[in-house]
């Protein structure tokens, strides 16, 4: 009797150990290769987490890369602007133009300190637009410098707008804002359903899941476009799960009282095969795909990036920024720069398909103006511009020319993808059971 009980107990321990081990299996297999790139996930983890991420963290903290010019006041062109986030934490307190410093008035719609709410570690989505006097002077100096170099760059629409603002990215980190529901879903639905390539025999608005399941039937250009959007969407979702807001008991989502941290349950809900009809792991692999594409673009633009002065007016800081880019970042990514080959796209002079590809992407940049949360819009615009700049670099037929905002978005956008890979390897490694 005692022997049987002991044997049962041992069996129970073995069973519990197996269950526990299964719960700790990896999200994806490190030996898996990224489709269309022939690169192993384990290689990217080693490159990113051990070498590139520490470098990128230094670079994006530099003054040249921490201030991003953006117009958050553009009207949505696709539907009535009825989806604004109702949370106080998603709003920006407006200020009269008279309070904008005179030297910056025509370039930056910058609010003065009396009109700003502080973005502390406890607030949710409010964009902190506060710039110190020193930083305002720095921006004024480099605007004057850029004006002198204007003949070398292509201007974006916002460059001459009085609504253009310089936002300090370091005090406005990307994280959960509470912006969810129909408004947020409508933005992503429009991006997928109106801008991704469709199969020739399909209707324009057919089931999105069916389209994803049939992705292998698409041309390589259509498949690439879908995987880019999916990878970007997934990366943004990872950021929000990694920096999730947990309110204190009874505090609600006012964004005033609570803590920030990874939400493993939310991540599992978004990517577990059981809750995504088996598609979650595929979405996660698309993050590695877009990572390789932006990495490839940065390296292809190396000559242009090496020639930049990264001017902010602080000679020592500018030289250090240039050194980090030229002597560190570009050298580290060189061995991985050819895993994605853009020459496989738009072959045989298929200019019509290339034009369609461009128009789809331009449409997405306009859809981002429909985001109802300003902090979400800020980071959405930046990461969309980073991807758009990458595509411009990869498929431009003329010598590469980038303006400051494109350089800033390119490096910051790649840093966000780098952060996603880091979180997949360390923060969410044990969340999902899957066997790809």
Short mmCIF file of C-alpha atoms in Angstrom, two decimals:
data_model
loop_
_atom_site.label_atom_id
_atom_site.label_comp_id
_atom_site.label_asym_id
_atom_site.label_seq_id
_atom_site.Cartn_x
_atom_site.Cartn_y
_atom_site.Cartn_z
CA UNK A 1 0.00 0.00 0.00
CA UNK A 2 2.74 2.45 0.99
CA UNK A 3 4.77 1.39 -2.08
CA UNK A 4 1.78 2.13 -4.35
CA UNK A 5 1.24 5.53 -2.73
CA UNK A 6 4.94 6.41 -3.16
CA UNK A 7 4.87 5.29 -6.79
CA UNK A 8 1.77 7.41 -7.43
CA UNK A 9 3.44 10.37 -5.78
CA UNK A 10 6.54 10.01 -7.98
CA UNK A 11 4.34 9.77 -11.09
CA UNK A 12 2.48 12.90 -9.98
CA UNK A 13 5.78 14.80 -9.52
CA UNK A 14 6.98 13.73 -12.99
CA UNK A 15 3.66 14.79 -14.52
CA UNK A 16 3.73 18.17 -12.79
CA UNK A 17 7.31 18.73 -13.93
CA UNK A 18 6.36 17.98 -17.52
CA UNK A 19 3.41 20.37 -17.36
CA UNK A 20 5.64 23.07 -15.86
CA UNK A 21 8.29 22.49 -18.53
CA UNK A 22 5.72 22.76 -21.29
CA UNK A 23 4.55 26.08 -19.89
CA UNK A 24 8.11 27.38 -20.18
CA UNK A 25 8.70 26.44 -23.80
CA UNK A 26 9.79 29.23 -26.10
CA UNK A 27 7.50 31.40 -28.17
CA UNK A 28 9.34 30.45 -31.34
CA UNK A 29 12.12 28.08 -32.15
CA UNK A 30 15.51 29.77 -32.19
CA UNK A 31 16.60 27.55 -35.06
CA UNK A 32 13.71 28.66 -37.28
CA UNK A 33 14.63 30.70 -40.31
CA UNK A 34 12.90 33.91 -41.31
CA UNK A 35 10.87 33.37 -44.48
CA UNK A 36 12.30 35.05 -47.60
CA UNK A 37 15.49 35.93 -45.70
CA UNK A 38 17.23 32.63 -44.84
CA UNK A 39 18.40 33.94 -41.47
CA UNK A 40 17.99 32.13 -38.16
CA UNK A 41 16.15 33.74 -35.27
CA UNK A 42 18.95 32.79 -32.87
CA UNK A 43 21.45 34.75 -34.97
CA UNK A 44 19.28 37.86 -34.80
CA UNK A 45 18.83 37.48 -31.06
CA UNK A 46 22.59 37.36 -30.56
CA UNK A 47 23.21 40.30 -32.88
CA UNK A 48 20.44 42.46 -31.47
CA UNK A 49 20.47 41.74 -27.76
CA UNK A 50 24.22 41.53 -27.25
CA UNK A 51 25.55 44.10 -29.74
CA UNK A 52 23.04 46.37 -31.44
CA UNK A 53 20.59 47.16 -28.66
CA UNK A 54 23.20 48.67 -26.29
CA UNK A 55 24.45 50.82 -29.18
CA UNK A 56 20.98 51.93 -30.22
CA UNK A 57 20.13 52.88 -26.65
CA UNK A 58 23.09 55.26 -26.66
CA UNK A 59 22.25 56.69 -30.07
CA UNK A 60 18.58 57.50 -29.44
CA UNK A 61 19.56 59.32 -26.25
CA UNK A 62 21.63 61.77 -28.29
CA UNK A 63 20.09 65.20 -28.89
CA UNK A 64 20.08 64.68 -32.66
CA UNK A 65 17.79 61.65 -32.31
CA UNK A 66 15.68 62.51 -29.27
CA UNK A 67 13.71 65.38 -30.90
CA UNK A 68 11.24 64.35 -33.58
CA UNK A 69 9.34 66.88 -35.75
CA UNK A 70 5.73 65.84 -36.26
CA UNK A 71 2.33 67.34 -37.06
CA UNK A 72 -0.23 65.80 -34.71
CA UNK A 73 -3.03 68.15 -35.79
CA UNK A 74 -3.74 66.84 -39.28
CA UNK A 75 -7.38 65.95 -39.85
CA UNK A 76 -8.47 62.41 -40.65
CA UNK A 77 -9.29 62.18 -44.37
CA UNK A 78 -11.16 58.88 -44.25
CA UNK A 79 -13.95 59.27 -41.71
CA UNK A 80 -15.39 61.81 -39.31
CA UNK A 81 -13.07 62.43 -36.40
CA UNK A 82 -15.40 60.80 -33.88
CA UNK A 83 -12.93 58.32 -32.43
CA UNK A 84 -10.89 60.55 -30.16
CA UNK A 85 -9.71 58.89 -26.98
CA UNK A 86 -11.98 60.10 -24.20
CA UNK A 87 -9.36 59.60 -21.52
CA UNK A 88 -7.79 62.74 -20.11
CA UNK A 89 -4.41 61.04 -20.49
CA UNK A 90 -4.74 60.84 -24.29
CA UNK A 91 -5.33 64.57 -24.79
CA UNK A 92 -2.96 67.46 -25.36
CA UNK A 93 -3.68 70.78 -23.68
CA UNK A 94 -3.65 73.38 -26.48
CA UNK A 95 -1.96 76.74 -26.16
CA UNK A 96 -2.39 79.99 -28.14
CA UNK A 97 0.16 80.57 -30.89
CA UNK A 98 1.07 83.86 -29.20
CA UNK A 99 2.80 81.88 -26.50
CA UNK A 100 5.15 80.19 -28.98
CA UNK A 101 8.71 81.59 -28.84
CA UNK A 102 9.18 84.02 -31.72
CA UNK A 103 12.25 82.34 -33.34
CA UNK A 104 10.43 79.00 -33.54
CA UNK A 105 6.90 80.20 -34.33
CA UNK A 106 7.05 79.49 -38.04
CA UNK A 107 8.79 76.16 -37.59
CA UNK A 108 7.56 74.64 -34.36
CA UNK A 109 4.16 74.87 -32.76
CA UNK A 110 5.80 74.64 -29.36
CA UNK A 111 3.79 75.25 -26.21
CA UNK A 112 5.34 77.16 -23.34
CA UNK A 113 5.84 75.65 -19.91
CA UNK A 114 2.75 77.20 -18.32
CA UNK A 115 0.48 75.26 -20.66
CA UNK A 116 1.97 71.82 -20.22
CA UNK A 117 1.06 68.85 -18.12
CA UNK A 118 4.00 66.80 -16.90
CA UNK A 119 4.36 63.23 -18.16
CA UNK A 120 5.48 61.37 -15.08
CA UNK A 121 6.00 57.64 -14.77
CA UNK A 122 2.39 57.28 -13.66
CA UNK A 123 0.59 59.03 -16.52
CA UNK A 124 -0.79 57.10 -19.45
CA UNK A 125 -0.95 58.76 -22.84
CA UNK A 126 -0.39 62.50 -22.48
CA UNK A 127 2.30 63.89 -24.77
CA UNK A 128 4.75 66.02 -22.82
CA UNK A 129 5.73 68.86 -25.15
CA UNK A 130 7.98 70.60 -22.65
CA UNK A 131 11.42 71.59 -24.00
CA UNK A 132 14.05 73.28 -21.90
CA UNK A 133 15.41 76.68 -22.93
CA UNK A 134 18.67 74.96 -23.87
CA UNK A 135 16.90 72.45 -26.09
CA UNK A 136 14.84 75.18 -27.76
CA UNK A 137 18.04 77.02 -28.62
CA UNK A 138 19.59 73.80 -29.92
CA UNK A 139 16.64 73.20 -32.24
CA UNK A 140 16.69 76.83 -33.41
CA UNK A 141 20.37 76.46 -34.31
CA UNK A 142 19.94 73.25 -36.26
CA UNK A 143 16.86 74.55 -38.12
CA UNK A 144 19.06 77.39 -39.37
CA UNK A 145 21.72 74.83 -40.30
CA UNK A 146 19.20 72.62 -42.16
CA UNK A 147 17.87 75.61 -44.06
CA UNK A 148 21.35 76.13 -45.51
CA UNK A 149 21.45 72.48 -46.63
CA UNK A 150 17.90 72.45 -48.02
CA UNK A 151 18.95 71.92 -51.63
CA UNK A 152 20.20 68.44 -50.69
CA UNK A 153 16.96 67.10 -49.19
CA UNK A 154 13.41 66.25 -50.17
CA UNK A 155 10.90 68.01 -47.95
CA UNK A 156 7.92 66.37 -46.32
CA UNK A 157 4.59 68.19 -46.20
CA UNK A 158 4.79 69.03 -42.51
CA UNK A 159 8.12 70.81 -42.83
CA UNK A 160 6.52 74.18 -43.61
CA UNK A 161 3.40 73.76 -41.47
CA UNK A 162 2.80 76.02 -38.48
CA UNK A 163 1.46 72.89 -36.77
CA UNK A 164 4.85 71.20 -36.86
CA UNK A 165 6.09 70.39 -33.36
CA UNK A 166 9.35 69.03 -32.00
CA UNK A 167 8.57 66.30 -29.47
CA UNK A 168 11.12 65.01 -26.98
CA UNK A 169 10.88 61.24 -27.43
CA UNK A 170 12.73 60.48 -24.21
CA UNK A 171 10.01 61.99 -22.02
CA UNK A 172 7.25 60.50 -24.19
CA UNK A 173 8.05 56.77 -24.24
CA UNK A 174 5.88 54.40 -26.25
CA UNK A 175 3.67 52.39 -23.92
CA UNK A 176 0.08 51.49 -23.11
CA UNK A 177 -2.25 54.50 -23.13
CA UNK A 178 -5.68 52.94 -22.67
CA UNK A 179 -6.56 53.72 -26.30
CA UNK A 180 -8.55 50.64 -27.35
CA UNK A 181 -11.94 49.74 -28.74
CA UNK A 182 -13.65 50.48 -32.07
CA UNK A 183 -11.58 53.57 -32.91
CA UNK A 184 -8.23 51.77 -32.62
CA UNK A 185 -9.62 48.68 -34.36
CA UNK A 186 -10.92 50.78 -37.24
CA UNK A 187 -7.47 52.22 -37.90
CA UNK A 188 -5.81 48.82 -38.17
CA UNK A 189 -8.73 47.39 -40.12
CA UNK A 190 -8.38 50.22 -42.66
CA UNK A 191 -4.64 49.62 -42.92
CA UNK A 192 -5.06 45.90 -43.57
CA UNK A 193 -8.23 45.79 -45.62
CA UNK A 194 -7.69 48.85 -47.77
CA UNK A 195 -3.96 48.74 -48.32
CA UNK A 196 -2.70 45.17 -48.39
CA UNK A 197 -2.49 43.37 -51.71
CA UNK A 198 -5.27 40.96 -52.59
CA UNK A 199 -5.43 37.81 -54.64
CA UNK A 200 -6.60 38.42 -58.25
CA UNK A 201 -9.80 36.41 -57.84
CA UNK A 202 -10.83 37.96 -54.52
CA UNK A 203 -13.26 40.71 -53.67
CA UNK A 204 -11.82 43.89 -52.25
CA UNK A 205 -13.25 43.36 -48.77
CA UNK A 206 -12.97 39.66 -48.19
CA UNK A 207 -12.21 37.92 -44.93
CA UNK A 208 -8.89 39.21 -43.57
CA UNK A 209 -8.09 35.90 -41.91
CA UNK A 210 -8.61 34.07 -45.20
CA UNK A 211 -6.22 36.52 -46.84
CA UNK A 212 -3.59 35.81 -44.22
CA UNK A 213 -4.02 32.06 -44.67
CA UNK A 214 -3.59 32.46 -48.43
CA UNK A 215 -0.50 34.63 -48.18
CA UNK A 216 1.63 31.94 -49.81
CA UNK A 217 -0.45 32.37 -52.98
CA UNK A 218 0.39 36.07 -53.27
CA UNK A 219 3.18 37.45 -55.41
CA UNK A 220 6.37 38.12 -53.50
CA UNK A 221 5.63 41.87 -53.49
CA UNK A 222 2.17 41.38 -51.99
CA UNK A 223 3.52 38.93 -49.45
CA UNK A 224 6.30 41.34 -48.51
CA UNK A 225 3.89 44.23 -48.07
CA UNK A 226 1.58 42.22 -45.81
CA UNK A 227 4.46 40.94 -43.69
CA UNK A 228 5.82 44.47 -43.24
CA UNK A 229 2.48 45.76 -41.96
CA UNK A 230 1.95 42.67 -39.82
CA UNK A 231 5.46 42.96 -38.38
CA UNK A 232 4.99 46.63 -37.55
CA UNK A 233 1.59 45.98 -35.97
CA UNK A 234 3.01 43.11 -33.94
CA UNK A 235 6.01 45.13 -32.80
CA UNK A 236 3.77 47.96 -31.56
CA UNK A 237 1.60 45.42 -29.71
CA UNK A 238 4.71 43.99 -28.04
CA UNK A 239 5.71 47.47 -26.84
CA UNK A 240 2.30 48.04 -25.30
CA UNK A 241 2.34 44.66 -23.57
CA UNK A 242 5.85 45.26 -22.24
CA UNK A 243 4.97 48.72 -20.87
CA UNK A 244 1.44 48.10 -19.60
CA UNK A 245 -0.30 50.23 -17.00
CA UNK A 246 -1.60 48.47 -13.88
CA UNK A 247 -3.79 50.85 -11.84
CA UNK A 248 -3.98 50.59 -8.10
CA UNK A 249 -7.00 48.82 -6.72
CA UNK A 250 -10.00 51.08 -7.17
CA UNK A 251 -7.89 53.64 -9.04
CA UNK A 252 -9.22 52.96 -12.53
CA UNK A 253 -7.43 53.95 -15.74
CA UNK A 254 -7.05 57.63 -15.00
CA UNK A 255 -3.30 57.25 -15.50
CA UNK A 256 -2.58 58.93 -12.20
CA UNK A 257 -1.93 56.12 -9.75
CA UNK A 258 -0.46 52.75 -10.61
CA UNK A 259 2.62 50.99 -11.93
CA UNK A 260 4.13 50.08 -15.31
CA UNK A 261 5.32 46.62 -16.22
CA UNK A 262 4.95 43.69 -18.62
CA UNK A 263 1.49 42.16 -18.95
CA UNK A 264 2.04 38.49 -19.71
CA UNK A 265 -1.67 37.70 -19.92
CA UNK A 266 -2.26 40.45 -22.47
CA UNK A 267 0.65 39.21 -24.55
CA UNK A 268 -0.65 35.66 -24.44
CA UNK A 269 -4.13 36.83 -25.42
CA UNK A 270 -2.72 38.63 -28.47
CA UNK A 271 -0.34 35.93 -29.70
CA UNK A 272 -1.15 32.51 -28.23
CA UNK A 273 -2.06 30.04 -31.02
CA UNK A 274 -5.17 29.09 -29.04
CA UNK A 275 -6.53 32.64 -29.11
CA UNK A 276 -5.37 33.54 -32.64
CA UNK A 277 -6.36 30.44 -34.61
CA UNK A 278 -2.71 29.48 -34.76
CA UNK A 279 -1.59 32.74 -36.37
CA UNK A 280 0.08 34.47 -33.40
CA UNK A 281 3.51 32.83 -33.86
CA UNK A 282 3.47 33.80 -37.55
CA UNK A 283 2.82 37.42 -36.62
CA UNK A 284 5.75 37.30 -34.20
CA UNK A 285 8.07 36.00 -36.92
CA UNK A 286 7.10 38.96 -39.10
CA UNK A 287 8.81 41.24 -36.56
CA UNK A 288 12.12 39.62 -37.45
CA UNK A 289 11.33 40.11 -41.13
CA UNK A 290 10.78 43.87 -40.86
CA UNK A 291 13.84 44.08 -38.57
CA UNK A 292 16.03 42.65 -41.33
CA UNK A 293 14.54 44.99 -43.92
CA UNK A 294 15.19 48.13 -41.87
CA UNK A 295 18.66 46.83 -40.98
CA UNK A 296 19.33 46.35 -44.70
CA UNK A 297 18.13 49.89 -45.45
CA UNK A 298 20.37 51.45 -42.79
CA UNK A 299 23.39 49.69 -44.23
CA UNK A 300 22.48 50.56 -47.81
CA UNK A 301 22.35 54.24 -46.76
CA UNK A 302 25.73 53.94 -45.04
CA UNK A 303 27.53 56.40 -47.33
CA UNK A 304 24.90 59.05 -46.68
CA UNK A 305 24.89 58.36 -42.94
CA UNK A 306 28.68 58.45 -42.77
CA UNK A 307 28.73 61.86 -44.43
CA UNK A 308 26.32 63.46 -41.96
CA UNK A 309 27.53 65.89 -39.31
CA UNK A 310 24.58 65.15 -36.95
CA UNK A 311 24.58 68.83 -36.17
CA UNK A 312 23.05 70.06 -32.92
CA UNK A 313 25.50 72.82 -32.10
CA UNK A 314 27.42 70.75 -29.54
CA UNK A 315 30.57 69.73 -31.39
CA UNK A 316 31.67 67.08 -28.89
CA UNK A 317 28.24 65.46 -28.76
CA UNK A 318 27.89 65.64 -32.56
CA UNK A 319 31.23 63.89 -33.07
CA UNK A 320 30.30 61.18 -30.59
CA UNK A 321 26.97 60.64 -32.35
CA UNK A 322 28.76 60.31 -35.69
CA UNK A 323 31.22 57.85 -34.17
CA UNK A 324 28.43 55.68 -32.75
CA UNK A 325 26.75 55.53 -36.16
CA UNK A 326 29.81 55.21 -38.39
CA UNK A 327 32.33 53.24 -36.35
CA UNK A 328 29.94 51.10 -34.35
CA UNK A 329 26.41 50.62 -35.67
CA UNK A 330 27.24 50.27 -39.36
CA UNK A 331 30.12 47.90 -38.65
CA UNK A 332 28.00 45.67 -36.42
CA UNK A 333 25.15 45.29 -38.92
CA UNK A 334 27.39 44.68 -41.96
CA UNK A 335 27.46 40.84 -41.67
CA UNK A 336 23.64 40.78 -41.66
CA UNK A 337 23.05 43.42 -44.32
CA UNK A 338 22.42 41.03 -47.20
CA UNK A 339 19.94 38.57 -45.74
CA UNK A 340 17.14 40.52 -47.40
CA UNK A 341 17.63 41.25 -51.09
CA UNK A 342 15.37 43.95 -52.50
CA UNK A 343 16.45 42.94 -56.01
CA UNK A 344 13.98 40.05 -55.76
CA UNK A 345 11.11 42.56 -55.88
CA UNK A 346 9.74 44.44 -58.90
CA UNK A 347 11.73 42.42 -61.39
CA UNK A 348 11.43 42.74 -65.17
CA UNK A 349 10.71 46.45 -64.92
CA UNK A 350 7.31 46.03 -63.24
CA UNK A 351 6.85 49.76 -62.64
CA UNK A 352 3.07 49.46 -62.30
CA UNK A 353 3.37 47.10 -59.33
CA UNK A 354 6.02 49.32 -57.79
CA UNK A 355 3.74 52.34 -58.13
CA UNK A 356 0.88 50.41 -56.53
CA UNK A 357 3.18 49.40 -53.69
CA UNK A 358 4.08 53.05 -53.09
CA UNK A 359 0.48 54.23 -53.22
CA UNK A 360 -0.60 51.61 -50.71
CA UNK A 361 2.06 52.77 -48.29
CA UNK A 362 1.34 56.47 -48.77
CA UNK A 363 -2.27 55.75 -47.97
CA UNK A 364 -1.21 54.17 -44.69
CA UNK A 365 0.67 57.32 -43.68
CA UNK A 366 -2.59 59.26 -44.12
CA UNK A 367 -4.57 56.73 -42.09
CA UNK A 368 -2.24 57.37 -39.14
CA UNK A 369 -3.76 60.85 -38.88
CA UNK A 370 -7.00 59.12 -37.84
CA UNK A 371 -5.50 57.71 -34.63
CA UNK A 372 -7.46 59.17 -31.72
CA UNK A 373 -4.65 59.15 -29.13
CA UNK A 374 -1.85 61.67 -29.58
CA UNK A 375 0.88 59.56 -28.02
CA UNK A 376 -0.18 56.56 -30.11
CA UNK A 377 -0.25 58.83 -33.16
CA UNK A 378 3.23 60.16 -32.36
CA UNK A 379 4.84 56.73 -32.22
CA UNK A 380 2.70 55.36 -35.02
CA UNK A 381 3.76 58.16 -37.34
CA UNK A 382 7.41 57.74 -36.38
CA UNK A 383 7.46 54.00 -37.00
CA UNK A 384 5.51 54.30 -40.24
CA UNK A 385 7.97 56.95 -41.42
CA UNK A 386 10.88 54.70 -40.43
CA UNK A 387 9.49 51.92 -42.60
CA UNK A 388 8.68 54.34 -45.42
CA UNK A 389 12.21 55.74 -45.26
CA UNK A 390 13.58 52.20 -45.42
CA UNK A 391 11.54 51.45 -48.54
CA UNK A 392 12.67 54.75 -50.07
CA UNK A 393 16.30 53.77 -49.49
CA UNK A 394 15.86 50.26 -50.85
CA UNK A 395 13.95 51.14 -54.01
CA UNK A 396 15.16 54.64 -54.89
CA UNK A 397 16.74 54.87 -58.33
CA UNK A 398 18.56 58.12 -57.54
CA UNK A 399 21.34 58.80 -55.01
CA UNK A 400 20.03 58.52 -51.45
CA UNK A 401 19.07 61.85 -49.89
CA UNK A 402 17.35 62.01 -46.52
CA UNK A 403 16.26 64.93 -44.41
CA UNK A 404 16.70 65.11 -40.67
CA UNK A 405 13.23 63.81 -39.77
CA UNK A 406 13.78 60.73 -41.96
CA UNK A 407 17.12 59.98 -40.31
CA UNK A 408 15.63 60.46 -36.84
CA UNK A 409 12.64 58.22 -37.59
CA UNK A 410 14.80 55.56 -39.28
CA UNK A 411 17.08 55.06 -36.28
CA UNK A 412 14.33 55.42 -33.66
CA UNK A 413 12.05 53.07 -35.60
CA UNK A 414 14.78 50.47 -35.84
CA UNK A 415 15.39 50.90 -32.12
CA UNK A 416 11.73 50.08 -31.46
CA UNK A 417 12.07 46.86 -33.49
CA UNK A 418 15.25 46.12 -31.56
CA UNK A 419 13.32 46.55 -28.31
CA UNK A 420 10.67 44.13 -29.57
CA UNK A 421 13.27 41.45 -30.27
CA UNK A 422 14.73 41.99 -26.83
CA UNK A 423 11.31 41.60 -25.21
CA UNK A 424 10.59 38.45 -27.21
CA UNK A 425 13.80 36.89 -25.99
CA UNK A 426 13.66 37.98 -22.35
CA UNK A 427 10.31 39.43 -21.26
CA UNK A 428 7.83 37.14 -23.02
CA UNK A 429 9.95 34.08 -23.69
CA UNK A 430 7.83 31.74 -21.57
CA UNK A 431 4.33 32.98 -22.39
CA UNK A 432 3.20 30.84 -25.27
CA UNK A 433 3.30 27.14 -26.07
CA UNK A 434 3.85 26.65 -29.77
CA UNK A 435 5.59 24.33 -32.18
CA UNK A 436 6.29 26.08 -35.48
#
